């Protein structure tokens, strides 16, 4: 059975969504990053970059066990393992992959930085806040454009690119980051509704809530653990 190391955070939930859609048997091994568990030596053997998600599949290529980190690599792996959720060849495959890269290099990191400045930065960080808000808005604008010309972000069919974009889009909506843009982003909002209506998405969302209930909420982490997570204070390694 596949083991997924992680918690109820956006990059991990991408993998919940893919595993549920593909109906693969899997279990979650909780790694509570707000409690510093990503720095455990045992976990760092799986991912030296100390981040979730990590997937371990005992039935990997050639029947051998495989360990994979980075949500994008995991989604491509699962698509290739099953032959589903990603066009197999031709221009359609690169179209899906290029938009997947927009999620991995744009929406994900920019949203992460925006949340950091909203939640954790000292006051007076208005420049950084405005910068990341603009970057995040630009991604939603690009998504709106893509969805005005294609039924799914992946392409003609639903796939891993939609899966990758969904958790941060849902979080952004919940945090009010989409703000006034909601009215302007009609295709994006109807894609969100189409996503929410998928049974596998509903199952993944429920598993996300379950995982969240079992891990430390960022606002419950003690200040030293938070400093370690954010590598600041006594955990700052210098420049
Ligand atoms: N690019 C990575 C990002 C992974 C990531 O940032 N994971 C967060 C949780 S969503 C994490 O493990 N944070 C712990 C830390 O940065 O110490 C991916 O897409 O998998």
Short mmCIF file of C-alpha atoms and ligand atoms in Angstrom, two decimals:
data_model
loop_
_atom_site.label_atom_id
_atom_site.label_comp_id
_atom_site.label_asym_id
_atom_site.label_seq_id
_atom_site.Cartn_x
_atom_site.Cartn_y
_atom_site.Cartn_z
CA UNK A 1 0.00 0.00 0.00
CA UNK A 2 1.18 3.55 -0.74
CA UNK A 3 2.25 5.61 2.28
CA UNK A 4 1.98 9.37 2.09
CA UNK A 5 3.95 11.41 4.63
CA UNK A 6 2.36 14.76 5.32
CA UNK A 7 -0.45 16.70 6.92
CA UNK A 8 -3.45 18.75 5.79
CA UNK A 9 -1.41 21.43 3.98
CA UNK A 10 -1.91 22.45 0.34
CA UNK A 11 1.07 20.63 -1.19
CA UNK A 12 0.10 17.41 0.56
CA UNK A 13 -3.59 17.73 -0.27
CA UNK A 14 -2.66 17.67 -3.97
CA UNK A 15 -1.58 14.07 -3.40
CA UNK A 16 -4.77 13.26 -1.40
CA UNK A 17 -6.72 14.46 -4.44
CA UNK A 18 -4.75 12.35 -6.92
CA UNK A 19 -4.84 9.19 -4.79
CA UNK A 20 -8.59 9.53 -4.20
CA UNK A 21 -9.29 10.23 -7.89
CA UNK A 22 -7.22 7.19 -8.90
CA UNK A 23 -8.80 5.06 -6.16
CA UNK A 24 -5.41 3.72 -5.10
CA UNK A 25 -5.16 2.23 -1.60
CA UNK A 26 -3.08 4.56 0.61
CA UNK A 27 -2.48 5.62 4.17
CA UNK A 28 -1.32 8.86 5.70
CA UNK A 29 1.70 8.98 8.00
CA UNK A 30 1.30 12.28 9.83
CA UNK A 31 4.27 14.66 9.81
CA UNK A 32 3.39 17.72 11.85
CA UNK A 33 5.54 20.53 10.43
CA UNK A 34 4.29 23.08 12.97
CA UNK A 35 5.73 20.75 15.59
CA UNK A 36 9.08 20.49 13.76
CA UNK A 37 8.63 16.81 12.79
CA UNK A 38 10.04 17.41 9.27
CA UNK A 39 13.47 17.79 10.90
CA UNK A 40 13.46 14.31 12.46
CA UNK A 41 16.50 12.42 11.10
CA UNK A 42 14.27 9.49 10.08
CA UNK A 43 12.06 11.78 8.00
CA UNK A 44 15.04 13.62 6.51
CA UNK A 45 16.30 10.29 5.16
CA UNK A 46 13.15 10.31 3.01
CA UNK A 47 13.47 13.98 2.05
CA UNK A 48 16.74 15.78 2.83
CA UNK A 49 14.90 19.02 1.96
CA UNK A 50 12.74 18.48 5.10
CA UNK A 51 9.36 19.10 3.50
CA UNK A 52 6.13 17.20 3.00
CA UNK A 53 4.71 15.53 0.94
CA UNK A 54 6.76 12.37 0.51
CA UNK A 55 5.25 9.29 -1.10
CA UNK A 56 6.53 5.74 -0.67
CA UNK A 57 5.19 3.16 -3.12
CA UNK A 58 6.32 -0.44 -2.46
CA UNK A 59 5.16 -1.28 -6.00
CA UNK A 60 7.28 1.23 -7.95
CA UNK A 61 9.03 0.90 -11.32
CA UNK A 62 10.29 -2.65 -11.93
CA UNK A 63 8.26 -3.84 -8.94
CA UNK A 64 10.70 -2.14 -6.55
CA UNK A 65 9.87 0.31 -3.78
CA UNK A 66 10.22 3.99 -4.65
CA UNK A 67 10.36 7.12 -2.47
CA UNK A 68 9.44 10.45 -4.08
CA UNK A 69 9.29 13.99 -2.71
CA UNK A 70 8.03 17.25 -4.31
CA UNK A 71 4.31 17.33 -5.02
CA UNK A 72 4.80 17.90 -8.78
CA UNK A 73 7.09 14.88 -9.14
CA UNK A 74 4.61 12.78 -7.14
CA UNK A 75 1.66 13.82 -9.32
CA UNK A 76 3.58 13.00 -12.52
CA UNK A 77 4.64 9.67 -11.01
CA UNK A 78 1.05 8.72 -10.13
CA UNK A 79 -0.21 9.77 -13.57
CA UNK A 80 2.47 7.69 -15.30
CA UNK A 81 1.99 4.71 -12.96
CA UNK A 82 -1.71 4.52 -13.77
CA UNK A 83 -1.79 5.97 -17.30
CA UNK A 84 -4.46 8.43 -16.14
CA UNK A 85 -4.85 12.19 -15.45
CA UNK A 86 -2.16 13.37 -17.94
CA UNK A 87 -2.19 13.18 -21.74
CA UNK A 88 0.29 10.49 -22.73
CA UNK A 89 1.91 12.27 -25.67
CA UNK A 90 1.98 15.15 -28.09
CA UNK A 91 1.30 18.84 -27.61
CA UNK A 92 -1.49 18.17 -25.11
CA UNK A 93 1.01 16.60 -22.69
CA UNK A 94 3.30 19.67 -22.78
CA UNK A 95 0.35 22.00 -22.44
CA UNK A 96 -0.69 20.19 -19.25
CA UNK A 97 2.90 20.15 -17.98
CA UNK A 98 3.54 23.82 -18.69
CA UNK A 99 0.48 24.80 -16.66
CA UNK A 100 1.54 22.37 -13.95
CA UNK A 101 4.84 24.28 -13.80
CA UNK A 102 2.92 27.55 -13.39
CA UNK A 103 1.38 26.04 -10.27
CA UNK A 104 4.67 24.66 -8.94
CA UNK A 105 6.77 27.76 -9.56
CA UNK A 106 4.09 30.46 -9.34
CA UNK A 107 0.89 29.80 -7.44
CA UNK A 108 2.48 27.55 -4.78
CA UNK A 109 5.54 29.56 -3.73
CA UNK A 110 3.92 32.99 -4.19
CA UNK A 111 0.87 31.96 -2.12
CA UNK A 112 3.21 30.51 0.52
CA UNK A 113 5.08 33.82 0.74
CA UNK A 114 1.84 35.80 0.85
CA UNK A 115 0.55 33.68 3.73
CA UNK A 116 3.90 34.14 5.47
CA UNK A 117 3.67 37.94 5.28
CA UNK A 118 -0.01 37.97 6.23
CA UNK A 119 0.40 35.68 9.24
CA UNK A 120 3.97 35.73 10.49
CA UNK A 121 5.83 38.88 9.43
CA UNK A 122 6.38 41.84 11.75
CA UNK A 123 4.34 44.97 11.08
CA UNK A 124 5.84 47.29 8.49
CA UNK A 125 6.09 44.60 5.84
CA UNK A 126 3.62 46.36 3.54
CA UNK A 127 5.95 46.37 0.53
CA UNK A 128 6.45 42.59 0.69
CA UNK A 129 2.75 42.03 1.29
CA UNK A 130 1.81 44.10 -1.74
CA UNK A 131 4.47 42.38 -3.85
CA UNK A 132 3.20 38.86 -3.09
CA UNK A 133 -0.43 39.88 -3.38
CA UNK A 134 0.33 41.12 -6.91
CA UNK A 135 2.17 37.92 -7.79
CA UNK A 136 -0.71 35.77 -6.53
CA UNK A 137 -3.29 37.90 -8.35
CA UNK A 138 -1.29 37.52 -11.58
CA UNK A 139 -1.51 33.75 -11.31
CA UNK A 140 -5.30 33.87 -10.81
CA UNK A 141 -5.55 36.16 -13.84
CA UNK A 142 -3.56 33.64 -15.91
CA UNK A 143 -5.76 30.79 -14.64
CA UNK A 144 -8.86 32.77 -15.63
CA UNK A 145 -7.43 33.17 -19.12
CA UNK A 146 -6.58 29.48 -19.42
CA UNK A 147 -10.04 28.45 -18.21
CA UNK A 148 -11.72 30.82 -20.68
CA UNK A 149 -10.18 28.76 -23.51
CA UNK A 150 -10.03 25.25 -22.03
CA UNK A 151 -12.54 23.27 -19.93
CA UNK A 152 -9.83 22.18 -17.50
CA UNK A 153 -6.42 23.55 -16.52
CA UNK A 154 -4.95 20.22 -17.67
CA UNK A 155 -6.64 20.53 -21.08
CA UNK A 156 -9.67 18.86 -22.64
CA UNK A 157 -9.85 16.37 -19.75
CA UNK A 158 -9.53 16.69 -15.98
CA UNK A 159 -6.06 15.85 -14.67
CA UNK A 160 -3.09 16.48 -12.41
CA UNK A 161 -2.78 20.16 -13.35
CA UNK A 162 -6.28 20.82 -11.98
CA UNK A 163 -5.41 18.76 -8.93
CA UNK A 164 -2.24 20.78 -8.33
CA UNK A 165 -4.02 24.14 -8.52
CA UNK A 166 -7.01 23.26 -6.37
CA UNK A 167 -5.72 23.26 -2.75
CA UNK A 168 -4.15 26.73 -2.92
CA UNK A 169 -7.15 28.10 -4.85
CA UNK A 170 -9.47 26.81 -2.13
CA UNK A 171 -7.23 28.27 0.59
CA UNK A 172 -6.96 31.59 -1.26
CA UNK A 173 -10.72 31.75 -1.51
CA UNK A 174 -11.09 30.92 2.19
CA UNK A 175 -8.54 33.60 3.14
CA UNK A 176 -10.23 36.20 0.96
CA UNK A 177 -7.22 36.57 -1.35
CA UNK A 178 -9.46 36.43 -4.38
CA UNK A 179 -11.33 39.47 -3.04
CA UNK A 180 -13.03 41.59 -5.69
CA UNK A 181 -11.43 39.41 -8.35
CA UNK A 182 -14.14 36.81 -7.77
CA UNK A 183 -16.67 38.73 -9.85
CA UNK A 184 -14.13 39.21 -12.66
CA UNK A 185 -12.92 35.61 -12.58
CA UNK A 186 -16.06 33.82 -13.67
CA UNK A 187 -14.30 30.88 -15.33
CA UNK A 188 -12.09 30.36 -12.29
CA UNK A 189 -15.10 30.38 -9.96
CA UNK A 190 -17.02 27.92 -12.11
CA UNK A 191 -13.92 25.65 -12.23
CA UNK A 192 -13.81 25.80 -8.40
CA UNK A 193 -17.45 24.70 -8.30
CA UNK A 194 -16.80 21.88 -10.81
CA UNK A 195 -13.87 20.73 -8.70
CA UNK A 196 -15.86 20.78 -5.45
CA UNK A 197 -18.59 18.66 -7.08
CA UNK A 198 -16.21 15.75 -7.80
CA UNK A 199 -16.70 12.91 -5.28
CA UNK A 200 -12.92 12.31 -5.02
CA UNK A 201 -12.39 16.00 -4.21
CA UNK A 202 -15.03 15.84 -1.47
CA UNK A 203 -13.29 12.76 0.00
CA UNK A 204 -9.90 14.48 -0.14
CA UNK A 205 -11.30 17.63 1.51
CA UNK A 206 -12.73 15.50 4.34
CA UNK A 207 -9.33 13.80 4.78
CA UNK A 208 -7.69 17.21 4.88
CA UNK A 209 -10.02 18.26 7.74
CA UNK A 210 -9.23 15.00 9.57
CA UNK A 211 -5.47 15.53 9.21
CA UNK A 212 -5.74 19.14 10.33
CA UNK A 213 -7.56 18.11 13.47
CA UNK A 214 -4.64 15.81 14.36
CA UNK A 215 -1.77 18.28 13.76
CA UNK A 216 -0.69 21.48 15.44
CA UNK A 217 -2.43 24.54 14.07
CA UNK A 218 0.09 27.28 13.22
CA UNK A 219 -1.53 29.55 15.83
CA UNK A 220 -1.14 26.85 18.51
CA UNK A 221 2.57 26.22 17.88
CA UNK A 222 4.78 27.65 20.62
CA UNK A 223 6.94 30.59 19.57
CA UNK A 224 10.21 28.65 19.56
CA UNK A 225 8.73 25.91 17.34
CA UNK A 226 7.37 28.59 15.04
CA UNK A 227 10.81 30.23 14.93
CA UNK A 228 12.34 26.88 14.02
CA UNK A 229 9.75 26.34 11.28
CA UNK A 230 10.43 29.83 9.92
CA UNK A 231 14.21 29.57 10.57
CA UNK A 232 14.35 32.83 12.47
CA UNK A 233 15.37 33.94 15.98
CA UNK A 234 17.78 31.42 17.49
CA UNK A 235 17.16 29.13 14.49
CA UNK A 236 18.39 31.67 11.94
CA UNK A 237 21.41 30.14 10.21
CA UNK A 238 22.86 33.43 8.98
CA UNK A 239 23.15 34.94 5.53
N1 LIG B 1 7.85 22.48 -3.54
C1 LIG B 1 7.40 21.60 -2.48
C2 LIG B 1 6.95 22.44 -1.30
C3 LIG B 1 6.65 21.57 -0.10
C4 LIG B 1 6.31 22.41 1.12
O1 LIG B 1 6.59 23.62 1.19
N2 LIG B 1 5.72 21.74 2.11
C5 LIG B 1 5.40 22.41 3.35
C6 LIG B 1 4.01 22.00 3.79
S1 LIG B 1 2.81 22.35 2.52
C7 LIG B 1 6.41 21.98 4.38
O2 LIG B 1 6.75 20.83 4.47
N3 LIG B 1 6.92 22.93 5.16
C8 LIG B 1 7.86 22.63 6.19
C9 LIG B 1 9.06 23.52 6.18
O3 LIG B 1 9.20 24.31 5.22
O4 LIG B 1 9.85 23.43 7.12
C10 LIG B 1 6.28 20.69 -3.00
O5 LIG B 1 5.55 21.12 -3.91
O6 LIG B 1 6.17 19.56 -2.53
#
